[in-house]
PDB file of C-alpha atoms and ligand atoms in Angstrom:
ATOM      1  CA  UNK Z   1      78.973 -31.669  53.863  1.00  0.00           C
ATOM      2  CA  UNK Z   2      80.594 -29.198  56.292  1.00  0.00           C
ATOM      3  CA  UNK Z   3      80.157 -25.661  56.965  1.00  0.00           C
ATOM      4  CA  UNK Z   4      81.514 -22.337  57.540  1.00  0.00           C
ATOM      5  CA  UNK Z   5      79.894 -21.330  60.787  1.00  0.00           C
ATOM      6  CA  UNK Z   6      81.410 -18.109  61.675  1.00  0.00           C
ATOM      7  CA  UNK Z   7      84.114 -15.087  59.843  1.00  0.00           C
ATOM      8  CA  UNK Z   8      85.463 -12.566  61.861  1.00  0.00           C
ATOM      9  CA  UNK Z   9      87.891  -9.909  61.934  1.00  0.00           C
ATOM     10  CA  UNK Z  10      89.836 -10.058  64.621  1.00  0.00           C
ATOM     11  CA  UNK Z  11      92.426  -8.285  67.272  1.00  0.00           C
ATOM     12  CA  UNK Z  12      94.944 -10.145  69.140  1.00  0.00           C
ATOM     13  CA  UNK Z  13      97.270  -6.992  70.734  1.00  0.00           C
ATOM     14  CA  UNK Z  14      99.452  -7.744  73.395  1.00  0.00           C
ATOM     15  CA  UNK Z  15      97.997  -5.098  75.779  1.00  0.00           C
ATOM     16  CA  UNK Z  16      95.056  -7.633  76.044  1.00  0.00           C
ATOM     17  CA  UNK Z  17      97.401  -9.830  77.642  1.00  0.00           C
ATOM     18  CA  UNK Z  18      98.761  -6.648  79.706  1.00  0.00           C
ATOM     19  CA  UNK Z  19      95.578  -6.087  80.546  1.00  0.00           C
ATOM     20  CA  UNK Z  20      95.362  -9.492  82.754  1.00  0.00           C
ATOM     21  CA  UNK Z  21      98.168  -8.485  84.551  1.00  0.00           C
ATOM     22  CA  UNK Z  22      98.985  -5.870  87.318  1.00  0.00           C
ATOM     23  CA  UNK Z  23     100.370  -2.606  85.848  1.00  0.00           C
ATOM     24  CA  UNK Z  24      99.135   0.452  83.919  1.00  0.00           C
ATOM     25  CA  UNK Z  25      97.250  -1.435  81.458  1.00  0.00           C
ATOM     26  CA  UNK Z  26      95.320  -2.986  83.420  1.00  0.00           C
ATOM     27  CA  UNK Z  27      92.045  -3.433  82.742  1.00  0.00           C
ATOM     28  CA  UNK Z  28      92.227  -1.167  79.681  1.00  0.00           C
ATOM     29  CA  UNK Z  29      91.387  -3.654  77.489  1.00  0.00           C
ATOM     30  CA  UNK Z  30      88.719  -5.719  79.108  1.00  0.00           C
ATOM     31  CA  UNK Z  31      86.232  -4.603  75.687  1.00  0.00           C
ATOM     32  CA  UNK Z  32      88.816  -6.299  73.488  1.00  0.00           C
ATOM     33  CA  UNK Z  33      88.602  -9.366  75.740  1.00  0.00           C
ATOM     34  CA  UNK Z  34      85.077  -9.839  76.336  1.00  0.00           C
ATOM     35  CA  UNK Z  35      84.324  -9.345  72.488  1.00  0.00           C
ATOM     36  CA  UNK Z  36      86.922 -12.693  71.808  1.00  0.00           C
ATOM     37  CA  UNK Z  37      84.600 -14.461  74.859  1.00  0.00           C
ATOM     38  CA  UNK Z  38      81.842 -13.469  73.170  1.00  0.00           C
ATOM     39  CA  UNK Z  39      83.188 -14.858  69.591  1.00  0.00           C
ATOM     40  CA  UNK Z  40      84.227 -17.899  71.260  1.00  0.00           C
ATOM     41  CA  UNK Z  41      80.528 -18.482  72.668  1.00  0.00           C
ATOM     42  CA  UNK Z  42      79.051 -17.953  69.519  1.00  0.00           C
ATOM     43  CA  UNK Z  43      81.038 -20.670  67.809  1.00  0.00           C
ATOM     44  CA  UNK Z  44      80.466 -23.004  70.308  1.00  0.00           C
ATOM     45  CA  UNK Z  45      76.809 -22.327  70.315  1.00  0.00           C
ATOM     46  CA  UNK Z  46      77.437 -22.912  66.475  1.00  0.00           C
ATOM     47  CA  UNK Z  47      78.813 -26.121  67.031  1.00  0.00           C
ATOM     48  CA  UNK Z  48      82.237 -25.604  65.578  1.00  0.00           C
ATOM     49  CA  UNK Z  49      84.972 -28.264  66.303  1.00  0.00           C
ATOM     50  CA  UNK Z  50      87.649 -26.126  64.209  1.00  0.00           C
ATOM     51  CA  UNK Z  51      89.155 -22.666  64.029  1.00  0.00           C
ATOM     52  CA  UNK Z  52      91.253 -21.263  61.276  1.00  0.00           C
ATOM     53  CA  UNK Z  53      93.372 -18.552  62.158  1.00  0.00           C
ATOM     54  CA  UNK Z  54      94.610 -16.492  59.134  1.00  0.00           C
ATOM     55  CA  UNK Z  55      97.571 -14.925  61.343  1.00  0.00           C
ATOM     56  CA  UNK Z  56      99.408 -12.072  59.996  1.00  0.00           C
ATOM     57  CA  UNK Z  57     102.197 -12.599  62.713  1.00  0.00           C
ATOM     58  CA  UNK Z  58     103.378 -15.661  60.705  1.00  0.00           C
ATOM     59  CA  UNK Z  59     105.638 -14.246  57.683  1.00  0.00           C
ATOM     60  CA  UNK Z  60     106.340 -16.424  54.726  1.00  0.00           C
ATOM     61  CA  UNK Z  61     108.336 -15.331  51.909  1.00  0.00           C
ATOM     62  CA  UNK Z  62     107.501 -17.756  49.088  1.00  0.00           C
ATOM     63  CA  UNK Z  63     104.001 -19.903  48.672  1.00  0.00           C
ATOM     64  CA  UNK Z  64     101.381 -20.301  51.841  1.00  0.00           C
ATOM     65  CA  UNK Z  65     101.862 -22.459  55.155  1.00  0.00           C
ATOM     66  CA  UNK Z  66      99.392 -24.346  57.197  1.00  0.00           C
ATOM     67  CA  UNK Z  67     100.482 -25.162  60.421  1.00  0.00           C
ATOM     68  CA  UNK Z  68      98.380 -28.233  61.381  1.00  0.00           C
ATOM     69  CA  UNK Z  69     100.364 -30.152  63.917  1.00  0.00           C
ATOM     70  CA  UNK Z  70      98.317 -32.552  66.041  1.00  0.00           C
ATOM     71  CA  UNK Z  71      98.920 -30.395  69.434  1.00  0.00           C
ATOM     72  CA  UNK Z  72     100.344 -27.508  69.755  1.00  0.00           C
ATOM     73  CA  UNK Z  73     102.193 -26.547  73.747  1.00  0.00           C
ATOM     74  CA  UNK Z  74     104.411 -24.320  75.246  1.00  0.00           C
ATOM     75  CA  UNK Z  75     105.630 -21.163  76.849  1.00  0.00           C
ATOM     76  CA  UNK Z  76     105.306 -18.475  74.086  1.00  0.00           C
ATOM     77  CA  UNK Z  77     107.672 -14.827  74.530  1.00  0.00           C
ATOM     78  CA  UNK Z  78     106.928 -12.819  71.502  1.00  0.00           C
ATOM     79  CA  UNK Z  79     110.494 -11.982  69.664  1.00  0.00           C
ATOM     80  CA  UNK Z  80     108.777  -8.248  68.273  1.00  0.00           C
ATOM     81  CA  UNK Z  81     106.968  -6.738  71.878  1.00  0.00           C
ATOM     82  CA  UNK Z  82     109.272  -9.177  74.338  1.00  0.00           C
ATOM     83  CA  UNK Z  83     108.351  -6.762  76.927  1.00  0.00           C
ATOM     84  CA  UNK Z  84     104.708  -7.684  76.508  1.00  0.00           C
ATOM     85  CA  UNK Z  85     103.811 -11.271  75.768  1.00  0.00           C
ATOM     86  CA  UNK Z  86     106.649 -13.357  77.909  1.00  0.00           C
ATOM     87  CA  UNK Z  87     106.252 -16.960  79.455  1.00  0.00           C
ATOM     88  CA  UNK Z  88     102.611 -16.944  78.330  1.00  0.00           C
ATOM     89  CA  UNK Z  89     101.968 -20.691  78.839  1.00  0.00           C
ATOM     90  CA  UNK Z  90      98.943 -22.288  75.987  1.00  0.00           C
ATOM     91  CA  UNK Z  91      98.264 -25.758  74.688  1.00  0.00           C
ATOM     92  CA  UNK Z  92      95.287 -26.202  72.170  1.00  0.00           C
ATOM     93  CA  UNK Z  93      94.474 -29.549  70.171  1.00  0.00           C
ATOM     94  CA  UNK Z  94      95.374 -29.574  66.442  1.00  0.00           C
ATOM     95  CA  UNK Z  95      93.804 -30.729  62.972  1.00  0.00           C
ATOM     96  CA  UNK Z  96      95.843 -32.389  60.716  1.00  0.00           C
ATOM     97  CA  UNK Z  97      93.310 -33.884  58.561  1.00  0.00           C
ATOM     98  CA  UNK Z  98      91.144 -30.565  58.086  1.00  0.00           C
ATOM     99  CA  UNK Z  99      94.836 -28.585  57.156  1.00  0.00           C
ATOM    100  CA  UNK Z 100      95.593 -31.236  54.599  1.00  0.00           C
ATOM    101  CA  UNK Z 101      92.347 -30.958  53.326  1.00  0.00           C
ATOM    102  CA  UNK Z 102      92.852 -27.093  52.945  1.00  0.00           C
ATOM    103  CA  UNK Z 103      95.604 -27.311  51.396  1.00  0.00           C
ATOM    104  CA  UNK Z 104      94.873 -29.830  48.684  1.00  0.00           C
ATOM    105  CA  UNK Z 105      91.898 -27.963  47.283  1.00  0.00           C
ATOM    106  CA  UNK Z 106      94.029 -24.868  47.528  1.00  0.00           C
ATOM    107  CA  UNK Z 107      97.076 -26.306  45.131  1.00  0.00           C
ATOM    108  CA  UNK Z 108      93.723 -27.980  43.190  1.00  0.00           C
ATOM    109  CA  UNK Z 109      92.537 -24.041  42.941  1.00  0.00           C
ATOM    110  CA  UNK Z 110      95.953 -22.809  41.715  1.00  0.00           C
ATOM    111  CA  UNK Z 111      97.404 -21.650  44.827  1.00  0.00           C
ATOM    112  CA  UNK Z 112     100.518 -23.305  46.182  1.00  0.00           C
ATOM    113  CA  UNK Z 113      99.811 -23.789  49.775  1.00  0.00           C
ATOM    114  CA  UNK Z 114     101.777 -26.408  52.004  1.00  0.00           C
ATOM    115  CA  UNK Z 115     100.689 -27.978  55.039  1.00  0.00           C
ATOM    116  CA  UNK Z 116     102.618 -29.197  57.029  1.00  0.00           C
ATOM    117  CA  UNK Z 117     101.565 -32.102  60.455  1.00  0.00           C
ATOM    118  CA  UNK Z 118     104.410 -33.369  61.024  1.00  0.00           C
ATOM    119  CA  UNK Z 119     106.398 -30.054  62.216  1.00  0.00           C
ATOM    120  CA  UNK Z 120     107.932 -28.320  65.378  1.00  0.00           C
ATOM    121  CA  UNK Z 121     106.615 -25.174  64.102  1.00  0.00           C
ATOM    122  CA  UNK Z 122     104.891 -23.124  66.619  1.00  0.00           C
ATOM    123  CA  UNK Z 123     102.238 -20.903  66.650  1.00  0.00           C
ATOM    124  CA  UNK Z 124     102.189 -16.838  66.393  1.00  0.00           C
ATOM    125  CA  UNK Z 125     100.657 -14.520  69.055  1.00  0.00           C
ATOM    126  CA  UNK Z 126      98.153 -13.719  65.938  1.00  0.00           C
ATOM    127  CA  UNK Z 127      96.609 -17.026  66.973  1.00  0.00           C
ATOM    128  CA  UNK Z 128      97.729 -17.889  70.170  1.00  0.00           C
ATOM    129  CA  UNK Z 129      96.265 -14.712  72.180  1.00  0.00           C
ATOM    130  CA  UNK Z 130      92.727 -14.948  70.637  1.00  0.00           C
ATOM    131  CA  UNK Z 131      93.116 -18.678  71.492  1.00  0.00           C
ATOM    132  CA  UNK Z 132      93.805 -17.652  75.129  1.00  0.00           C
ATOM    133  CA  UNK Z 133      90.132 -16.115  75.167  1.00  0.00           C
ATOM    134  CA  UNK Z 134      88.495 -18.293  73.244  1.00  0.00           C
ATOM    135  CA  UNK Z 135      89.696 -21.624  73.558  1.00  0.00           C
ATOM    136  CA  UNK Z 136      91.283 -21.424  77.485  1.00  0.00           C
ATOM    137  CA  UNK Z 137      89.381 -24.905  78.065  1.00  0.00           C
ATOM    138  CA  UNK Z 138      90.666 -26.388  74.521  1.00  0.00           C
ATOM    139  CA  UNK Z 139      87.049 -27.008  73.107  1.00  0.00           C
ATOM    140  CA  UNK Z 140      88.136 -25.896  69.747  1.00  0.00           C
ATOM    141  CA  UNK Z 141      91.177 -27.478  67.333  1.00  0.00           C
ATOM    142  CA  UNK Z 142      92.801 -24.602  66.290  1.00  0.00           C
ATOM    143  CA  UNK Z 143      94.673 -24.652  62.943  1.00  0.00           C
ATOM    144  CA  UNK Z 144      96.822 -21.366  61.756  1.00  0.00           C
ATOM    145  CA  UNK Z 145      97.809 -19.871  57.807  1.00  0.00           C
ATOM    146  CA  UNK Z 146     100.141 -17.491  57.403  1.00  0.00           C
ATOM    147  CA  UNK Z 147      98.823 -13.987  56.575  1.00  0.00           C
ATOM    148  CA  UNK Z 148     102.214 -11.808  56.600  1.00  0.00           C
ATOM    149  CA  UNK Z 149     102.573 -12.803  53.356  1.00  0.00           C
ATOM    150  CA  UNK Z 150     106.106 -10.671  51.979  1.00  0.00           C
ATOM    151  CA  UNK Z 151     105.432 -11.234  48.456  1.00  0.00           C
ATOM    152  CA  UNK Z 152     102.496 -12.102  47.357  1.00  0.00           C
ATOM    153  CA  UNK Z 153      99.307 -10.636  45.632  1.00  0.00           C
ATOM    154  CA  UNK Z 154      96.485  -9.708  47.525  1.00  0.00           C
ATOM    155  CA  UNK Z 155      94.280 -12.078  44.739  1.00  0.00           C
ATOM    156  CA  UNK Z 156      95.870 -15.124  45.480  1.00  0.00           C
ATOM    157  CA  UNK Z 157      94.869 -14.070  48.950  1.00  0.00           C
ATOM    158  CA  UNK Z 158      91.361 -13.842  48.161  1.00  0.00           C
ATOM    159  CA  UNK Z 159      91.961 -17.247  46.154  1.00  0.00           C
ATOM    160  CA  UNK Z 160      93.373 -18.757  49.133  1.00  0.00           C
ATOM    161  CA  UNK Z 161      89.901 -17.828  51.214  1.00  0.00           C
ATOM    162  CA  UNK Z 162      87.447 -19.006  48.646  1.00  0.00           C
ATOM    163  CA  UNK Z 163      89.094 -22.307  48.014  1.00  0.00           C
ATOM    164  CA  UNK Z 164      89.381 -23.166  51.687  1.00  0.00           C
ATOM    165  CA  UNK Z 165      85.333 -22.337  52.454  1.00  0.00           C
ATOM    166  CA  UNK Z 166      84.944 -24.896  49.255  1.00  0.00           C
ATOM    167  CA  UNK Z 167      86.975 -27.536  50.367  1.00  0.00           C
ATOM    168  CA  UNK Z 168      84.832 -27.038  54.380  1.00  0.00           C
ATOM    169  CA  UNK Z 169      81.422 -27.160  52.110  1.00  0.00           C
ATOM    170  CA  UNK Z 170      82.631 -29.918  49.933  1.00  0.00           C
ATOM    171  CA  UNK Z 171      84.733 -32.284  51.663  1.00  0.00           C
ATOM    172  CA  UNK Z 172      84.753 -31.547  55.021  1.00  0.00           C
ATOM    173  CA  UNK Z 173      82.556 -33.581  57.927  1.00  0.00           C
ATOM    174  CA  UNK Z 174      82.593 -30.522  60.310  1.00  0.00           C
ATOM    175  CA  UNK Z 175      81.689 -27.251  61.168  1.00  0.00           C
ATOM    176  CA  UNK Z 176      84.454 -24.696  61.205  1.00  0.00           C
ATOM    177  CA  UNK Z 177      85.100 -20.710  61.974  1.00  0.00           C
ATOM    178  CA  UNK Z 178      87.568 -18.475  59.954  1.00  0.00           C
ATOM    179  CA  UNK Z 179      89.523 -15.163  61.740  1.00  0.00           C
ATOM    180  CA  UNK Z 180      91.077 -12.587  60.067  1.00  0.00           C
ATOM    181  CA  UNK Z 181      93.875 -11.599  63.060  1.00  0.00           C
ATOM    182  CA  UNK Z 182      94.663  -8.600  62.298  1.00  0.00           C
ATOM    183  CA  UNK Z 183      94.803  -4.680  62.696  1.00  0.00           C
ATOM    184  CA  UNK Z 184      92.652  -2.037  60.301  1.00  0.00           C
ATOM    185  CA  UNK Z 185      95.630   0.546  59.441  1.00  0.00           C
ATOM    186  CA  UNK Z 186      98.863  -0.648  61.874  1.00  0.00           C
ATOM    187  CA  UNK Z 187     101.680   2.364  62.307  1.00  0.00           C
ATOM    188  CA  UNK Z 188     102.872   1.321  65.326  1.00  0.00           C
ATOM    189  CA  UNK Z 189     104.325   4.847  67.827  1.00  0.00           C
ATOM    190  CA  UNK Z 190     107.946   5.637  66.637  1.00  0.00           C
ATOM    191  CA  UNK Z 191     110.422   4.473  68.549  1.00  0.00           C
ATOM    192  CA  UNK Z 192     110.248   6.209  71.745  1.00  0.00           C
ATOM    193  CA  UNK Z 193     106.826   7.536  72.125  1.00  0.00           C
ATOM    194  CA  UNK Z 194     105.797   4.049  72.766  1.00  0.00           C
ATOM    195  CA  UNK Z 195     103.929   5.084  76.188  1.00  0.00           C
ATOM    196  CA  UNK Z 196     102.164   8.138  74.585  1.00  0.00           C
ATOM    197  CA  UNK Z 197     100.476   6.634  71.763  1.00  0.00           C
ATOM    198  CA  UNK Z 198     100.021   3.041  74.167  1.00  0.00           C
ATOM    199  CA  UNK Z 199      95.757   3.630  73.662  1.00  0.00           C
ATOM    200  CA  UNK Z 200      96.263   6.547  70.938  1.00  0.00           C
ATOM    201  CA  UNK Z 201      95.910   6.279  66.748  1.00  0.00           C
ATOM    202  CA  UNK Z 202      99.534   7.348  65.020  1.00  0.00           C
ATOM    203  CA  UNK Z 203      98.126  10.237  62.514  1.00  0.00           C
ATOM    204  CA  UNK Z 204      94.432  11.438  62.348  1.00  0.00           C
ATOM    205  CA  UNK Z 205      94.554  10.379  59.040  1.00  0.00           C
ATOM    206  CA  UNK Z 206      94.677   7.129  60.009  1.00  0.00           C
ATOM    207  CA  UNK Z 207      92.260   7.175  62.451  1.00  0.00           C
ATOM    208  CA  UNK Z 208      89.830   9.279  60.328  1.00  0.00           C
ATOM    209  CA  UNK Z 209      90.535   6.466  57.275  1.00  0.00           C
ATOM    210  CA  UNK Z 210      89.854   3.308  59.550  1.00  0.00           C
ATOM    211  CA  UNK Z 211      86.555   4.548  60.732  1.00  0.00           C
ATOM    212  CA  UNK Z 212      85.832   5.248  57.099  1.00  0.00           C
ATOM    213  CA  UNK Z 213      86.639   1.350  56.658  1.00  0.00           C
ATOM    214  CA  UNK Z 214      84.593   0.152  59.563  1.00  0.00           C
ATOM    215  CA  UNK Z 215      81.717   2.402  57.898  1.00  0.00           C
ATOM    216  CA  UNK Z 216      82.483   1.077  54.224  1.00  0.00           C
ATOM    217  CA  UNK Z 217      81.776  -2.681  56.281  1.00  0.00           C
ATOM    218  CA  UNK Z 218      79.119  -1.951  58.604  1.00  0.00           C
ATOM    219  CA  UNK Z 219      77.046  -0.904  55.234  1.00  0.00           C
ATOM    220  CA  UNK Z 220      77.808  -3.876  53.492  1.00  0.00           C
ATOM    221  CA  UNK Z 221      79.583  -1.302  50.668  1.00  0.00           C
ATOM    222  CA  UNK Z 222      81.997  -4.698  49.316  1.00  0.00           C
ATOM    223  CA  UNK Z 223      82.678  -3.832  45.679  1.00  0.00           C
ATOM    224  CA  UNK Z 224      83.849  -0.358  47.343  1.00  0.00           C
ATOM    225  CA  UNK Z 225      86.397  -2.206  49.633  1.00  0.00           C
ATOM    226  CA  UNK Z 226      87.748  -4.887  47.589  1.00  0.00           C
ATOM    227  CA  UNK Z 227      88.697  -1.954  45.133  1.00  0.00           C
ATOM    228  CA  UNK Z 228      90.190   0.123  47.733  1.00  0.00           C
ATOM    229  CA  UNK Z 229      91.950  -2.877  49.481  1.00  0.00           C
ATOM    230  CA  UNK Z 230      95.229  -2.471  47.721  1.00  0.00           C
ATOM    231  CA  UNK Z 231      95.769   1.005  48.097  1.00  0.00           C
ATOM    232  CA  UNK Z 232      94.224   1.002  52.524  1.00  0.00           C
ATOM    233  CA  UNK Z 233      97.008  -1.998  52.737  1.00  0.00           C
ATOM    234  CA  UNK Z 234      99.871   0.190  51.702  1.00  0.00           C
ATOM    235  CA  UNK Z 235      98.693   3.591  52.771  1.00  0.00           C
ATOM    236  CA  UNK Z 236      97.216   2.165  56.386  1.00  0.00           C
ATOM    237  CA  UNK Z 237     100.538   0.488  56.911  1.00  0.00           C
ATOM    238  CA  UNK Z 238      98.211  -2.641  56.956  1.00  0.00           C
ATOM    239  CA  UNK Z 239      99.412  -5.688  59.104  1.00  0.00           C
ATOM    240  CA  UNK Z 240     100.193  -8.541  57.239  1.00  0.00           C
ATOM    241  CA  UNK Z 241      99.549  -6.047  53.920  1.00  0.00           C
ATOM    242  CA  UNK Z 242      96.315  -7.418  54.974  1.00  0.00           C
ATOM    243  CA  UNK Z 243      96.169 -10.638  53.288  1.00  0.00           C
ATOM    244  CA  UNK Z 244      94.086 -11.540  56.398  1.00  0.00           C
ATOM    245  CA  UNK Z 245      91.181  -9.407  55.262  1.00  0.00           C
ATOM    246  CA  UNK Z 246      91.615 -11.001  51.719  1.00  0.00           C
ATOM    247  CA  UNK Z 247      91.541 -14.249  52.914  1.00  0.00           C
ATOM    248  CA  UNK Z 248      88.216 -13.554  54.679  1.00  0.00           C
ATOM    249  CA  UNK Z 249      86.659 -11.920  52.054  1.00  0.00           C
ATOM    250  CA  UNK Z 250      87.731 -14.142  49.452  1.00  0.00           C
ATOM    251  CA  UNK Z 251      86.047 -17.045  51.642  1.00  0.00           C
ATOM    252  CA  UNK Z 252      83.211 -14.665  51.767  1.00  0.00           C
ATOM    253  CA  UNK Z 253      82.291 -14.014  48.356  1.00  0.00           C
ATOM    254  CA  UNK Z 254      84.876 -11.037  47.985  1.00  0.00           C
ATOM    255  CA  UNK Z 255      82.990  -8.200  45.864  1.00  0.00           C
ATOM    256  CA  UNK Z 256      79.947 -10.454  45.349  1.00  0.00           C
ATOM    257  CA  UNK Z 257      79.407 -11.125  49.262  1.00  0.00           C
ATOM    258  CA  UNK Z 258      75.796  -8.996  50.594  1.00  0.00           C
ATOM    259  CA  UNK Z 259      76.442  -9.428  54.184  1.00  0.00           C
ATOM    260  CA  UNK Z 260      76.855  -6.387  56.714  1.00  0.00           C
ATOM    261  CA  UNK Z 261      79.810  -6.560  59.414  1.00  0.00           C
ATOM    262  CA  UNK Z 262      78.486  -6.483  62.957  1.00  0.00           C
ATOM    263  CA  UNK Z 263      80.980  -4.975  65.449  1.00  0.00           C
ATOM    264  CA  UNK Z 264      81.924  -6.794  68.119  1.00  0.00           C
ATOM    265  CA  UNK Z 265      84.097  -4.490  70.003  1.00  0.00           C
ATOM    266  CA  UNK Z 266      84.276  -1.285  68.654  1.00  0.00           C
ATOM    267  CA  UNK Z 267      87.115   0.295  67.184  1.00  0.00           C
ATOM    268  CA  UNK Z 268      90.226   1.498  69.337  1.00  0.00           C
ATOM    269  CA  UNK Z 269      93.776   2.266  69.441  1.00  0.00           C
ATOM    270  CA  UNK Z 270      96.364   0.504  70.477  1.00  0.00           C
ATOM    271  CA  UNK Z 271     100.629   1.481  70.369  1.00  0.00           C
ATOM    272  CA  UNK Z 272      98.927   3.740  67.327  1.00  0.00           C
ATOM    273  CA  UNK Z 273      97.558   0.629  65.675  1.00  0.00           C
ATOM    274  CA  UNK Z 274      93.510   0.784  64.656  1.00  0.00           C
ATOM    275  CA  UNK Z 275      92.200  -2.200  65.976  1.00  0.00           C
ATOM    276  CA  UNK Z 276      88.438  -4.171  65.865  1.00  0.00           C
ATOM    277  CA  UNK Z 277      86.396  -7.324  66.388  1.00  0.00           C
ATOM    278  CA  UNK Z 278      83.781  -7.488  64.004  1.00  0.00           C
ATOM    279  CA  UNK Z 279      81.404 -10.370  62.798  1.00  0.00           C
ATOM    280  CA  UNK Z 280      81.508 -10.996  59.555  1.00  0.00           C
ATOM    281  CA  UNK Z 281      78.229 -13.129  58.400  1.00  0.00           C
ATOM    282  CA  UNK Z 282      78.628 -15.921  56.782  1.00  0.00           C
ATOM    283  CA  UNK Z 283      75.969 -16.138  53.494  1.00  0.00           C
ATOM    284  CA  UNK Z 284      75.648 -18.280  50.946  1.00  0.00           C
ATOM    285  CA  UNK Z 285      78.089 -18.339  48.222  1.00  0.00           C
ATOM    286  CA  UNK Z 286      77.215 -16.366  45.329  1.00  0.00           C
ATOM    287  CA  UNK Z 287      76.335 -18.172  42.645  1.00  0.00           C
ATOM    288  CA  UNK Z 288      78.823 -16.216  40.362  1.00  0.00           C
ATOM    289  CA  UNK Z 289      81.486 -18.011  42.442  1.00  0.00           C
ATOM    290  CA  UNK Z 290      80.746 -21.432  42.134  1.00  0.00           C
ATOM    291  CA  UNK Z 291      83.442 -22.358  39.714  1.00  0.00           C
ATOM    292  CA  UNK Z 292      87.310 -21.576  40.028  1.00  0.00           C
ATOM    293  CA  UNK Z 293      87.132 -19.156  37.119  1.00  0.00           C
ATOM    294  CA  UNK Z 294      84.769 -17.032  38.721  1.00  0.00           C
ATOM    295  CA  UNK Z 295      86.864 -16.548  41.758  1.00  0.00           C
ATOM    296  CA  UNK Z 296      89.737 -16.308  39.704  1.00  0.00           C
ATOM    297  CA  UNK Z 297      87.749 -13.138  37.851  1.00  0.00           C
ATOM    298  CA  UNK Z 298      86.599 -11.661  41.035  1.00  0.00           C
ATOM    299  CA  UNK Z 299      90.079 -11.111  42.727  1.00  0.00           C
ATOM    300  CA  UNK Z 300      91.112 -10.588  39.476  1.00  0.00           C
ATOM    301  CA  UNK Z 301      91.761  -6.562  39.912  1.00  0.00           C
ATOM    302  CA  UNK Z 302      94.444  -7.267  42.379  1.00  0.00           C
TER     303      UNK Z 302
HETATM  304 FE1  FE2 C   1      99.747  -7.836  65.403  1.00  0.00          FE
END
């Protein structure tokens, strides 16, 4: 049946968007940019029709959300940073069918998930400024999950992942890509010092624990990671408590996936933030996996 094409980790800061427009930040993050065109290439050259956007902008405070409305358009001004995203104008072509289909097989796989077509929800910058470089031509339907997710474990998470690369392989006619959008540790500057930290890490602890985590990935070191996921979410401040990254890696294989991030853009700092876009290859499901009680075990630590 259908495929998962492409995983990636992803940043979607605002100062991308600055970075279009006259001002200091100009330019400054043209690497950030180019590694979303590049991401975007790839998954055309992979042939996929859909994106799913595991956005940790979108908060939720009881069960998950799809947001799989036919067509998504407007003029998007962020409510958190309206100072930096305002008026940004986007229109990208929905898939209702594919976010029913997620969310079936995630209820079938014990997590309550919704999805909801017929809706005037809108989309978060999590998706919508990836989108912009990506997806300016509307090649790609884009559908996004909610990954600020307020109460919730970090296994059901992982769950959520696993049980939406089954439904693709099982019942899908399509080829699709899955995004983590999200930071590595995220303490944003204290009020104040805004323009001091604007392409500067918060602590050096922060800094000196996301390049651990980029290492821990680019070595493939998984077992080491999904432990450690927990305690990097609450320590590194993580966006979304990082239920993007467990999403991902729970669609992955979590501790049982062998494959060995490739960065994208390398690492930098952003309003104090730790930010990345790295690869994530897709390889075939472990065989330990292949029933729910096996991903149910594996995530089970969280
Ligand atoms: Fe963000």
């Amino acid at each position: 049946m259908g495929k998962l094409a492409l995983a990636a980790k992803i940043t979607h800061v605002p100062s991308m968007y600055l970075s279009e427009l006259d001002g200091p930040q100009k330019g400054t993050r043209q690497s950030a940019i180019d590694g979303h065109i590049e991401i975007g290439r790839r998954c055309r050259e992979l042939g996929v029709d859909t994106i799913v956007v595991f956005d940790t902008h979108w908060l939720v405070n009881a069960s998950y959300h799809i947001n799989c409305a036919p067509h998504f358009k407007g003029l998007y001004t962020s409510n958190e940073l309206p100072h930096f995203i305002s008026n940004m104008a986007y229109e990208y072509p929905g898939n209702p069918a594919l976010g029913q289909l997620l969310g079936k097989v995630c209820n079938e796989h014990g997590v309550e998930t919704l999805a909801h077509d017929a809706t005037t929800l809108p989309m978060e910058y999590g998706t919508l400024v990836p989108m912009r470089y990506m997806n300016a031509d509307q090649h790609f339907k884009v559908i996004s999950v909610s990954a600020l997710c307020m109460v919730h474990y970090l296994a059901d998470s992982a769950r959520l992942g696993w049980a939406m690369r089954q439904a693709i392989e099982q019942q899908y006619d399509g080829t699709v890509a899955f995004f983590a959008s999200g930071s590595l540790s995220h303490r944003f500057a204290q009020n104040g010092q805004a323009p001091q930290y604007a392409n500067k890490m918060w602590s050096p602890f922060l800094e000196q624990l996301d390049h651990h985590v980029v290492g821990i990935w680019q070595r493939g070191e998984w077992a080491t990671f999904c432990e450690m996921l927990p305690e990097y979410a609450a320590k590194g401040h993580g966006e979304g408590f990082m239920h993007d990254t467990a999403m991902l890696l729970g669609a992955l294989g979590w501790h049982h996936y062998n494959g060995q991030a490739e960065v994208v853009t390398p690492f930098f700092p952003s309003s104090g933030t730790g930010q990345i876009n790295a690869v994530f290859p897709v390889t075939p499901m472990p065989a330990e996996l292949n029933d729910i009680g096996g991903a149910r075990g594996a995530a089970g630590r969280l």
